[in-house]
Amino acid sequence: MAIGASIELRSKWIYCALVIAIFSIIIAIGQTLELLGMPSPLPSAIGLLSLGGMALLWREIRSKVKGENRTLSSLLSQYFAVKFVSWLGKRQRAKLEADTLNIRQVQEETLLKRLRKNADTSYGKQYDFSSIKDSEAFRARHPVTTYENYRELVKRVAAGEERVLISEKPLILAMTSGTSGPSAMLLSTKDTNTEFLLQGVAVCLDTMLRAFPACDSLQRTTKVFYSPTFRQSEAGIPIGPNSSTPASSRHMLNLYTTPAAAFQVAGERDTLYLHLLFALKDPSVGTLESNFASTLYYAFCTLQERWPELVDDIELGRVSPTLTLERGVRASLEGQMKPDHKRASQLRSHFQLGFVGIARRLWPQLNLVLAVDSGSNQIYGEMLRDHYCQGVPFYSPFYAATEGLIGVNLWPEEQQRRRYLLCPRSMFCEFLPGDSLDQEQPEKHTLLMGEVQEGQSYELVVTNASGLFRYRIGDIVKVVGFHNQCPIVEFQYRRGQMLSVRGEKVSEVMFLGALKRAVSQWPGAQLVDYCCAESSILGESCGGSDPHYQVFVELKGVRNLTEEQRYKLDQCLQEDSPIYKSFRYKGSIGPMRVQMVSEGAFKELSKQMMAFSNTLANTFKMPRVLRRKEYVDFLLGKTIS
């Protein structure tokens, strides 16, 4: 009786707390909707708070709970955050579907909205935006641009001058990663962030829940993320990467296994250790997430290296003393650690079985890996699927850049292909045909969304919400179909990432395809990473030989390569590229020089690149064609075969 009374009393307290919490969350949601300019559901929501409704709600929440040690407030916060974004997602998905039926009008509206908002800026007056009535007039008046057209204008914004490119003060001055070219400083605005939330995050969450219903649960996500550091411009505007930290929202933190204090840690090595520690503590993790698959891949590499230390921490209920942490941060984190001998024993057993399929053994209820694994991240996604994350579905949700949201993946069930529907209300898009890519001011007219052809490749030219007009972002995409009238694209490569020593133009996609075929014919070999360089970058050190490709590969399963195996890569590329084959036959391009580098060489190289460009792992993408001699020299120094 005493136990029953205790449970009943506790249930009443939970019920009362639930009512109060729901009222608070509904009010917060209503305020958020008002900020977004949407009607608040507050009056009708309050009317629905009946006792029967509360009972059903509590039953639904309990049915979605998979883990233990969750507080009522964290469950409620996660439940309503997901419900709210899901509601937004359904609304935005319906709007997107309607937009794809009338793509020309929607694109015209998007363009004119940008021009009208910024008509009273210095730049808007220079091109007389206020008199432009349609896209034809805009394209006739305004040239195609590159970053050099904006460099000095952005400096004026950084110095505090107002209404230069955009009508409002930017939220931050966003630095591009600079991994495939010089780093650029772009403006980021409230409109950019709102579009990413509504047209990107909300739509992709709706898509994810449709494709993977098991994700509709109150499981936590392990998000591998490194908090960015910002400096200030002369006018006090933050300068740094355009990536928001989960710690910026108290409600969002309830979605993640990593505690808030860990996001205050500056060092990436220590931050990653904490991500792994708190993920391992929770056997009910539902999703593994990072911006890019490379970040998750290297997280698993670190897990494979440091698992004994991590398991000891879980067994002893501590945070490793080897981590460099501020006293307050350490105290907060250790306050959430308790000795857990049972979990530590489970983990040791799992690790001792090896690392193939380790993710599903550590987290039996793991539903999804959420990370971009297209473009230069393709090989990391493949390694995760083949090794650490066997049997777990992947979803690559966005096609985005510092310039803003470009496309969304509406086909997550396609595990071997990454297609993105262009978002017609995010940017006004134009397309440069492939034969115009080398021209600074293209002679041919750009094409619009409704004019591109399936099967053709184009460079994207965008007009966005943050002061870029007819801007060449440097991405080459292939149109692979249409959703109603809207193009569906696959990312191909970055301009400047094309191999060409005699004008043959071998793309990243083509080279990787040849490399994967060659590696499959090297017994026991598994591709970990690779980069290429054109021989001209080596200068005199290439010995005056014919122009050729210098290829660096990191492999597992083999210690060296025979000359026959190296030549196999050259043969595979000749099969894929008739032009390359022709130059090789005539002798005007020499044979590839394929060099195998030591384990971890590319991880070290990526650290050098990130330090040079002041880039975090969140936004870093490994360039596949090296354009700096010091990077080539570094890999030459790591060559073992």
XYZ file of C-alpha atoms in Angstrom:
641
model
C 0.000 0.000 0.000
C 2.787 2.386 0.928
C 4.553 1.702 -2.374
C 1.282 2.091 -4.330
C 0.485 5.365 -2.573
C 3.979 6.598 -3.298
C 3.608 5.805 -7.024
C 0.174 7.442 -7.148
C 1.461 10.577 -5.398
C 4.467 10.731 -7.722
C 2.155 10.342 -10.747
C 0.059 13.267 -9.541
C 3.165 15.415 -9.180
C 4.300 14.354 -12.673
C 0.856 15.197 -14.025
C 0.900 18.676 -12.429
C 4.422 19.284 -13.656
C 3.377 18.123 -17.113
C 0.505 20.628 -17.259
C 2.731 23.513 -16.156
C 5.522 22.483 -18.529
C 3.174 22.159 -21.494
C 1.683 25.591 -20.848
C 5.213 27.047 -20.735
C 6.308 25.289 -23.917
C 3.142 26.243 -25.840
C 3.668 29.869 -24.846
C 7.314 29.650 -26.008
C 6.211 28.091 -29.311
C 3.621 30.807 -29.767
C 6.289 33.473 -29.251
C 8.612 31.729 -31.732
C 5.870 31.569 -34.364
C 5.133 35.257 -33.907
C 8.822 36.034 -34.514
C 8.631 33.991 -37.741
C 5.506 35.894 -38.767
C 3.202 32.889 -38.419
C -0.147 32.793 -36.564
C 0.138 31.613 -32.944
C -1.762 28.424 -32.004
C -1.917 29.555 -28.355
C -5.692 30.125 -27.920
C -6.687 26.844 -29.547
C -3.899 24.920 -27.790
C -5.041 26.066 -24.364
C -8.547 24.911 -25.191
C -7.249 21.409 -25.902
C -5.689 20.942 -22.493
C -8.318 18.604 -21.131
C -7.655 15.838 -18.658
C -8.224 13.174 -21.313
C -5.831 14.896 -23.676
C -3.199 15.067 -20.957
C -3.502 11.355 -20.262
C -3.120 10.507 -23.949
C -0.154 12.841 -24.229
C 1.615 11.269 -21.265
C 0.960 7.804 -22.718
C 2.474 8.847 -26.054
C 5.553 10.332 -24.399
C 6.112 7.182 -22.344
C 5.772 5.013 -25.473
C 8.565 6.970 -27.182
C 11.058 6.767 -24.297
C 13.825 4.247 -25.045
C 16.505 5.158 -22.494
C 16.832 5.604 -18.764
C 17.822 8.471 -16.481
C 15.827 11.084 -18.395
C 14.241 13.941 -16.464
C 10.657 14.947 -17.127
C 11.723 18.399 -18.277
C 14.232 17.013 -20.801
C 11.644 14.565 -22.191
C 9.035 17.298 -22.542
C 11.503 19.705 -24.110
C 12.623 17.112 -26.666
C 9.066 15.943 -27.383
C 7.720 19.414 -28.085
C 10.831 20.594 -29.955
C 10.530 17.641 -32.363
C 6.742 18.041 -32.650
C 7.099 21.726 -33.410
C 9.760 21.255 -36.075
C 7.779 18.308 -37.508
C 4.723 20.558 -37.800
C 6.867 23.164 -39.543
C 8.282 20.437 -41.773
C 4.872 19.261 -42.988
C 3.859 22.850 -43.668
C 7.097 23.652 -45.514
C 7.065 20.391 -47.472
C 3.573 21.188 -48.768
C 4.768 24.663 -49.722
C 7.813 23.208 -51.482
C 5.646 20.788 -53.456
C 3.415 23.676 -54.580
C 6.458 25.770 -55.526
C 7.871 23.038 -57.772
C 4.715 23.227 -59.905
C 5.383 26.850 -60.879
C 9.122 27.198 -60.749
C 9.520 30.251 -62.983
C 7.131 32.412 -60.970
C 8.606 31.299 -57.647
C 12.130 32.083 -58.816
C 11.035 35.503 -60.094
C 9.438 36.236 -56.707
C 12.585 35.121 -54.886
C 14.792 37.360 -57.008
C 12.575 40.448 -56.765
C 12.271 39.995 -53.001
C 16.069 40.145 -52.695
C 16.379 43.155 -54.997
C 13.614 45.177 -53.323
C 14.963 44.562 -49.845
C 18.428 45.799 -50.825
C 17.446 48.492 -53.343
C 18.401 51.313 -50.952
C 21.956 50.068 -50.359
C 25.024 51.501 -52.069
C 25.245 48.397 -54.224
C 21.507 48.418 -54.980
C 21.679 52.038 -56.122
C 24.719 51.308 -58.303
C 22.703 48.774 -60.288
C 19.364 50.551 -59.806
C 17.651 47.510 -58.256
C 14.451 49.492 -57.709
C 13.784 49.702 -61.461
C 14.333 46.003 -62.208
C 11.041 44.241 -62.861
C 12.090 40.722 -63.857
C 14.994 38.307 -64.138
C 15.637 39.168 -67.777
C 16.304 42.813 -66.912
C 18.425 41.760 -63.936
C 20.647 39.491 -66.014
C 21.002 42.126 -68.724
C 22.108 44.776 -66.219
C 24.143 42.881 -63.648
C 27.297 40.909 -64.578
C 28.208 37.461 -63.313
C 30.435 37.954 -60.261
C 33.137 36.250 -58.196
C 34.431 37.017 -54.703
C 36.803 39.670 -56.052
C 33.728 41.801 -56.839
C 32.816 41.822 -53.122
C 36.123 41.765 -51.246
C 36.394 45.533 -50.697
C 32.652 45.911 -50.080
C 32.770 43.309 -47.313
C 35.729 45.125 -45.756
C 33.578 48.261 -45.589
C 30.837 46.289 -43.818
C 33.399 44.846 -41.385
C 34.591 48.374 -40.620
C 31.049 49.382 -39.641
C 29.683 51.084 -42.753
C 25.955 50.432 -43.069
C 23.781 49.649 -46.092
C 26.669 48.703 -48.344
C 25.436 45.363 -49.727
C 22.438 44.557 -47.527
C 19.880 46.676 -45.731
C 20.533 45.264 -42.239
C 23.584 44.604 -40.098
C 24.891 41.051 -40.671
C 24.711 38.572 -37.797
C 28.256 37.390 -38.507
C 30.965 37.692 -41.107
C 31.126 34.063 -42.202
C 34.445 32.604 -43.282
C 34.426 29.925 -45.973
C 36.531 26.839 -45.300
C 39.208 27.787 -47.832
C 40.033 24.131 -48.458
C 39.529 24.261 -52.240
C 40.651 27.847 -52.757
C 41.383 31.055 -50.848
C 39.131 31.653 -47.830
C 36.437 34.285 -48.326
C 34.522 36.410 -45.816
C 30.793 36.542 -46.581
C 27.819 38.113 -44.852
C 25.316 36.005 -42.933
C 21.876 37.406 -42.103
C 18.742 36.531 -40.157
C 17.018 35.672 -43.465
C 19.766 33.146 -44.283
C 19.294 31.400 -40.930
C 15.493 31.447 -41.134
C 15.563 29.930 -44.633
C 17.916 27.197 -43.468
C 15.578 26.335 -40.580
C 12.329 26.431 -42.549
C 13.353 25.182 -45.987
C 16.188 22.946 -44.831
C 15.998 21.564 -41.297
C 12.197 21.381 -41.100
C 11.734 19.794 -44.540
C 14.532 17.269 -43.961
C 13.167 16.301 -40.528
C 9.782 15.633 -42.126
C 11.501 13.599 -44.865
C 13.579 11.677 -42.326
C 10.553 10.720 -40.197
C 8.677 9.538 -43.299
C 11.574 7.340 -44.437
C 12.719 6.172 -40.980
C 9.680 6.013 -38.653
C 11.800 4.558 -35.833
C 13.452 7.983 -35.524
C 10.166 9.324 -34.124
C 11.189 8.438 -30.575
C 12.592 10.179 -27.526
C 16.083 8.807 -28.004
C 19.033 11.107 -27.789
C 21.389 11.956 -30.627
C 25.168 11.966 -30.432
C 26.250 15.001 -32.423
C 29.982 15.330 -33.049
C 30.461 19.075 -33.192
C 33.238 21.494 -32.260
C 32.220 24.891 -30.922
C 33.602 27.655 -33.144
C 35.628 30.553 -31.853
C 34.958 34.048 -33.144
C 37.009 37.182 -33.425
C 35.561 40.660 -33.833
C 35.721 43.046 -36.785
C 36.539 46.712 -36.250
C 32.805 47.328 -35.857
C 32.339 44.471 -33.398
C 30.743 42.031 -35.861
C 31.660 38.397 -35.064
C 33.951 36.761 -37.632
C 34.019 32.974 -37.884
C 32.461 29.880 -39.444
C 28.792 29.951 -40.355
C 27.782 27.045 -38.105
C 25.603 27.381 -35.027
C 26.452 25.382 -31.915
C 23.847 23.133 -30.225
C 24.704 24.976 -27.002
C 23.042 28.123 -28.406
C 19.611 26.668 -27.521
C 18.858 25.220 -24.086
C 15.901 23.283 -25.502
C 17.982 21.781 -28.331
C 20.601 20.518 -25.863
C 18.048 18.037 -24.528
C 18.243 16.244 -27.885
C 21.926 15.393 -27.448
C 23.999 13.056 -25.300
C 26.754 15.648 -24.842
C 26.177 17.975 -21.841
C 26.212 21.749 -22.260
C 29.518 22.170 -20.410
C 31.361 20.079 -23.013
C 30.565 22.652 -25.697
C 32.650 25.170 -23.727
C 35.813 23.106 -24.265
C 38.094 24.711 -26.838
C 40.390 21.830 -27.819
C 39.010 19.514 -30.515
C 40.790 16.436 -29.110
C 39.284 16.926 -25.638
C 35.855 17.835 -27.041
C 35.771 14.665 -29.141
C 36.715 12.579 -26.089
C 33.751 14.054 -24.197
C 31.369 13.417 -27.109
C 32.469 9.773 -27.110
C 32.371 9.408 -23.318
C 28.788 10.573 -22.895
C 27.659 8.684 -25.999
C 29.077 5.432 -24.608
C 27.298 6.032 -21.308
C 23.922 5.932 -23.081
C 23.105 2.526 -24.665
C 19.874 3.912 -26.177
C 21.424 6.447 -28.608
C 19.123 6.729 -31.629
C 21.134 8.827 -34.117
C 24.777 9.608 -34.856
C 25.114 13.062 -36.403
C 27.766 15.400 -37.744
C 27.947 18.000 -40.485
C 30.157 15.743 -42.605
C 30.828 12.003 -42.689
C 34.566 12.690 -42.329
C 33.998 14.015 -38.800
C 32.197 10.828 -37.772
C 34.787 8.632 -39.449
C 37.641 10.218 -37.510
C 35.532 10.030 -34.336
C 35.352 6.251 -34.753
C 39.107 6.146 -35.430
C 39.644 7.943 -32.111
C 37.212 5.559 -30.393
C 39.216 2.605 -31.708
C 42.387 4.175 -30.314
C 41.130 5.401 -26.903
C 38.354 2.979 -25.918
C 40.213 1.495 -22.892
C 40.544 4.967 -21.335
C 36.901 5.788 -22.071
C 35.649 2.536 -20.552
C 37.773 3.122 -17.434
C 36.126 6.527 -17.014
C 32.647 4.989 -17.227
C 33.578 2.271 -14.741
C 35.074 4.753 -12.253
C 32.496 7.513 -12.815
C 35.035 10.184 -13.732
C 36.284 12.378 -16.568
C 39.830 11.479 -17.577
C 42.446 13.575 -15.733
C 44.421 13.774 -19.000
C 41.871 16.238 -20.441
C 42.677 19.951 -20.203
C 39.488 21.399 -18.722
C 38.627 24.497 -16.742
C 37.794 23.743 -13.113
C 34.128 24.708 -13.437
C 33.676 22.706 -16.646
C 35.278 19.623 -15.105
C 33.117 19.916 -11.983
C 29.949 20.193 -14.085
C 30.852 17.183 -16.233
C 31.962 14.988 -13.348
C 28.711 15.832 -11.575
C 26.990 13.870 -14.349
C 29.259 10.833 -14.019
C 28.543 7.925 -11.678
C 30.412 4.592 -11.533
C 28.715 2.169 -13.932
C 30.431 -1.231 -13.737
C 27.692 -2.977 -15.705
C 27.912 -0.648 -18.722
C 31.722 -0.729 -18.614
C 31.668 -4.541 -18.714
C 29.257 -4.495 -21.675
C 31.462 -2.039 -23.557
C 34.646 -4.063 -22.997
C 32.924 -7.140 -24.380
C 31.768 -5.238 -27.477
C 35.193 -3.702 -28.176
C 37.024 -6.998 -27.723
C 34.944 -8.448 -30.581
C 36.501 -5.915 -32.975
C 35.264 -2.791 -34.720
C 33.392 -4.141 -37.722
C 29.740 -3.254 -37.022
C 30.684 -1.738 -33.655
C 28.046 1.028 -33.821
C 25.076 -1.355 -33.686
C 26.672 -3.358 -30.850
C 27.324 -0.274 -28.741
C 23.884 1.167 -29.434
C 21.423 -1.647 -30.323
C 18.589 0.830 -30.953
C 20.614 3.012 -33.341
C 18.302 4.111 -36.161
C 20.323 6.414 -38.397
C 23.601 8.099 -39.281
C 22.878 11.722 -40.216
C 25.725 13.394 -42.126
C 26.596 14.738 -45.560
C 28.432 11.950 -47.398
C 28.446 13.291 -50.946
C 31.231 15.056 -52.831
C 34.613 14.853 -51.110
C 32.948 13.057 -48.160
C 31.809 10.114 -50.267
C 34.710 7.842 -49.342
C 34.248 8.501 -45.602
C 30.575 7.563 -45.856
C 31.496 4.362 -47.681
C 34.089 3.432 -45.038
C 31.583 4.029 -42.242
C 28.946 1.883 -43.978
C 31.422 -0.898 -44.767
C 33.142 -0.982 -41.388
C 32.061 0.850 -38.233
C 28.366 1.381 -39.045
C 27.448 -1.791 -40.899
C 23.688 -2.222 -41.175
C 22.801 1.346 -40.141
C 21.010 3.512 -42.747
C 22.529 6.868 -43.704
C 20.816 10.140 -44.560
C 22.677 13.000 -46.253
C 20.070 15.742 -45.722
C 21.372 18.995 -47.220
C 23.298 20.498 -50.034
C 24.476 23.753 -48.477
C 27.418 26.129 -48.362
C 28.484 29.271 -46.519
C 26.412 31.145 -49.123
C 23.257 29.434 -47.831
C 20.928 26.485 -48.382
C 20.998 25.124 -51.942
C 19.097 21.842 -51.932
C 17.431 19.137 -49.839
C 17.514 15.363 -50.198
C 13.940 14.051 -50.452
C 15.058 10.469 -51.196
C 16.885 9.183 -48.085
C 15.943 5.585 -48.859
C 18.418 5.720 -51.780
C 21.507 4.585 -49.888
C 23.869 4.468 -52.884
C 22.964 7.821 -54.409
C 22.759 11.430 -53.187
C 20.276 13.616 -55.067
C 19.195 17.073 -53.982
C 16.130 19.050 -55.003
C 17.065 22.702 -55.459
C 15.198 24.979 -53.017
C 13.480 27.547 -55.244
C 12.781 30.067 -52.457
C 16.242 29.981 -50.893
C 18.242 31.426 -53.782
C 17.677 32.668 -57.303
C 19.667 30.142 -59.345
C 21.304 30.386 -62.732
C 23.380 27.774 -64.503
C 26.580 28.179 -66.520
C 27.007 25.495 -69.216
C 30.111 23.339 -68.945
C 31.877 24.937 -71.924
C 31.760 28.373 -70.213
C 33.455 27.396 -66.944
C 36.898 28.697 -67.885
C 35.612 32.130 -68.924
C 35.758 34.949 -66.356
C 32.781 36.672 -68.002
C 30.924 33.899 -69.832
C 29.995 34.686 -73.403
C 26.958 32.418 -73.293
C 23.846 33.402 -71.391
C 23.152 31.584 -68.166
C 20.182 29.240 -68.038
C 17.338 29.329 -65.535
C 15.853 26.430 -63.568
C 13.281 25.669 -66.227
C 15.852 25.732 -69.042
C 18.463 23.200 -67.876
C 18.648 19.746 -69.429
C 18.791 16.400 -67.705
C 22.204 14.755 -67.976
C 24.115 18.042 -68.380
C 26.546 19.601 -65.896
C 26.548 23.275 -64.921
C 28.205 25.698 -62.543
C 25.778 27.267 -60.076
C 25.380 31.052 -60.108
C 23.296 32.351 -57.195
C 21.641 35.472 -55.856
C 21.124 34.933 -52.132
C 19.696 36.649 -49.049
C 23.010 37.997 -47.820
C 24.385 40.318 -50.462
C 25.647 38.100 -53.286
C 24.252 38.781 -56.750
C 24.819 36.490 -59.766
C 27.656 34.934 -57.767
C 29.657 31.959 -59.011
C 29.890 29.707 -55.970
C 32.290 27.335 -57.739
C 30.160 24.175 -57.468
C 29.629 22.021 -60.549
C 26.395 20.034 -60.423
C 24.789 17.536 -62.760
C 21.050 17.704 -63.444
C 19.810 14.137 -62.928
C 16.063 14.723 -63.164
C 13.159 16.959 -62.219
C 10.613 16.968 -59.413
C 7.654 18.519 -61.207
C 9.402 21.525 -62.808
C 12.287 21.821 -60.315
C 15.762 20.422 -61.112
C 17.240 17.586 -59.069
C 21.045 17.713 -58.960
C 24.046 15.673 -57.905
C 27.154 17.478 -56.721
C 30.096 16.774 -59.035
C 33.128 18.808 -57.970
C 34.457 22.244 -57.066
C 35.808 24.479 -59.809
C 39.575 24.349 -59.362
C 39.398 20.673 -58.358
C 39.743 19.409 -61.925
C 42.918 17.560 -62.932
C 44.280 18.954 -66.172
C 47.909 18.954 -67.296
C 47.189 19.083 -71.056
C 43.611 20.383 -71.105
C 42.112 16.894 -70.583
C 39.930 17.925 -67.555
C 39.471 14.886 -65.325
C 36.813 15.567 -62.681
C 36.844 14.423 -59.055
C 33.929 12.065 -59.739
C 35.687 10.439 -62.694
C 39.007 10.049 -60.888
C 37.438 8.587 -57.735
C 35.506 6.069 -59.820
C 38.718 4.914 -61.502
C 40.574 4.805 -58.180
C 37.886 2.682 -56.504
C 37.946 0.213 -59.416
C 41.720 -0.018 -59.237
C 41.755 -0.526 -55.447
C 39.181 -3.316 -55.823
C 41.791 -5.132 -57.930
C 44.544 -4.725 -55.323
C 44.138 -7.848 -53.126
C 43.389 -6.994 -49.485
C 43.517 -3.228 -50.008
C 40.948 -0.820 -48.581
C 40.996 2.861 -49.543
C 41.184 5.227 -46.546
C 41.950 8.549 -48.243
C 43.573 10.086 -51.287
C 44.731 13.314 -52.928
C 46.172 14.213 -56.323
C 48.455 16.907 -57.626
C 49.523 18.008 -61.072
C 53.232 17.512 -61.645
C 53.756 21.211 -62.429
C 53.296 22.064 -58.745
C 56.475 20.108 -57.929
C 58.693 22.349 -60.054
C 62.225 21.079 -60.590
C 61.729 18.201 -58.150
C 59.650 16.305 -60.743
C 62.835 15.788 -62.751
C 61.761 17.272 -66.081
C 59.496 14.336 -66.936
C 56.345 14.600 -69.024
C 53.376 16.227 -67.259
C 51.617 13.657 -65.077
C 49.422 13.149 -62.022
C 50.994 12.645 -58.628
C 48.587 10.438 -56.611
C 48.802 9.852 -52.860
C 46.782 7.043 -51.298
C 46.367 5.834 -47.726
C 45.383 2.165 -47.619
C 44.499 -0.508 -45.100
C 45.328 -4.167 -45.578
C 48.523 -3.800 -47.639
C 52.066 -2.634 -46.911
C 53.193 -1.709 -50.411
C 52.136 -1.652 -54.048
C 53.706 -3.350 -57.021
C 54.398 -1.440 -60.232
C 51.672 -3.466 -61.907
C 49.159 -2.411 -59.248
C 50.140 1.237 -59.612
C 49.717 1.064 -63.371
C 46.264 -0.444 -62.899
C 44.996 2.975 -61.749
C 46.337 4.578 -64.932
C 44.582 1.912 -67.000
C 41.263 2.406 -65.163
C 41.353 6.150 -65.802
C 42.161 5.575 -69.486
C 39.061 3.369 -69.709
C 36.902 6.178 -68.269
C 38.437 9.138 -70.102
C 39.071 8.814 -73.851
C 40.825 12.202 -73.864
C 43.242 11.147 -71.108
C 43.822 7.882 -72.966
C 44.609 9.786 -76.168
C 47.215 11.966 -74.440
C 48.740 8.913 -72.763
C 48.917 7.059 -76.105
C 50.667 10.012 -77.739
C 53.053 10.303 -74.792
C 52.198 13.916 -74.032
C 51.013 12.886 -70.568
C 53.300 10.618 -68.586
C 52.181 7.680 -66.410
C 50.731 8.424 -63.001
C 53.024 8.259 -60.035
C 51.067 6.476 -57.308
C 52.548 6.751 -53.833
C 51.298 5.064 -50.681
C 51.532 7.153 -47.499
C 51.723 6.086 -43.871
C 48.709 5.504 -41.638
C 47.271 8.773 -40.329
C 49.033 10.938 -42.930
C 45.800 12.474 -44.200
C 44.563 13.144 -40.676
C 47.786 15.076 -40.023
C 47.429 16.874 -43.360
C 43.858 17.907 -42.549
C 45.054 19.420 -39.250
C 47.667 21.451 -41.129
C 45.074 22.645 -43.626
C 42.581 23.594 -40.912
C 45.256 25.505 -39.003
C 46.328 27.363 -42.154
C 42.757 28.343 -43.129
C 41.497 28.784 -39.526
C 38.804 26.160 -40.198
C 37.067 23.792 -37.782
C 36.398 20.115 -38.488
C 32.672 21.031 -38.681
C 33.193 22.776 -42.013
C 36.407 21.198 -43.343
C 36.270 19.293 -46.631
C 39.415 17.563 -47.857
C 40.403 18.914 -51.298
C 41.134 16.120 -53.737
C 43.462 18.186 -55.920
C 46.252 19.896 -53.978
C 47.189 23.395 -55.131
C 49.810 24.246 -52.487
C 53.307 22.794 -52.832
C 53.839 22.525 -49.070
C 50.944 20.062 -48.822
C 52.400 17.938 -51.617
C 55.800 18.045 -49.929
C 54.193 16.941 -46.661
C 52.693 13.848 -48.297
C 55.943 13.112 -50.120
C 57.544 13.048 -46.680
C 54.961 10.509 -45.527
C 55.455 8.161 -48.483
C 56.194 4.543 -47.506
C 55.831 2.845 -50.886
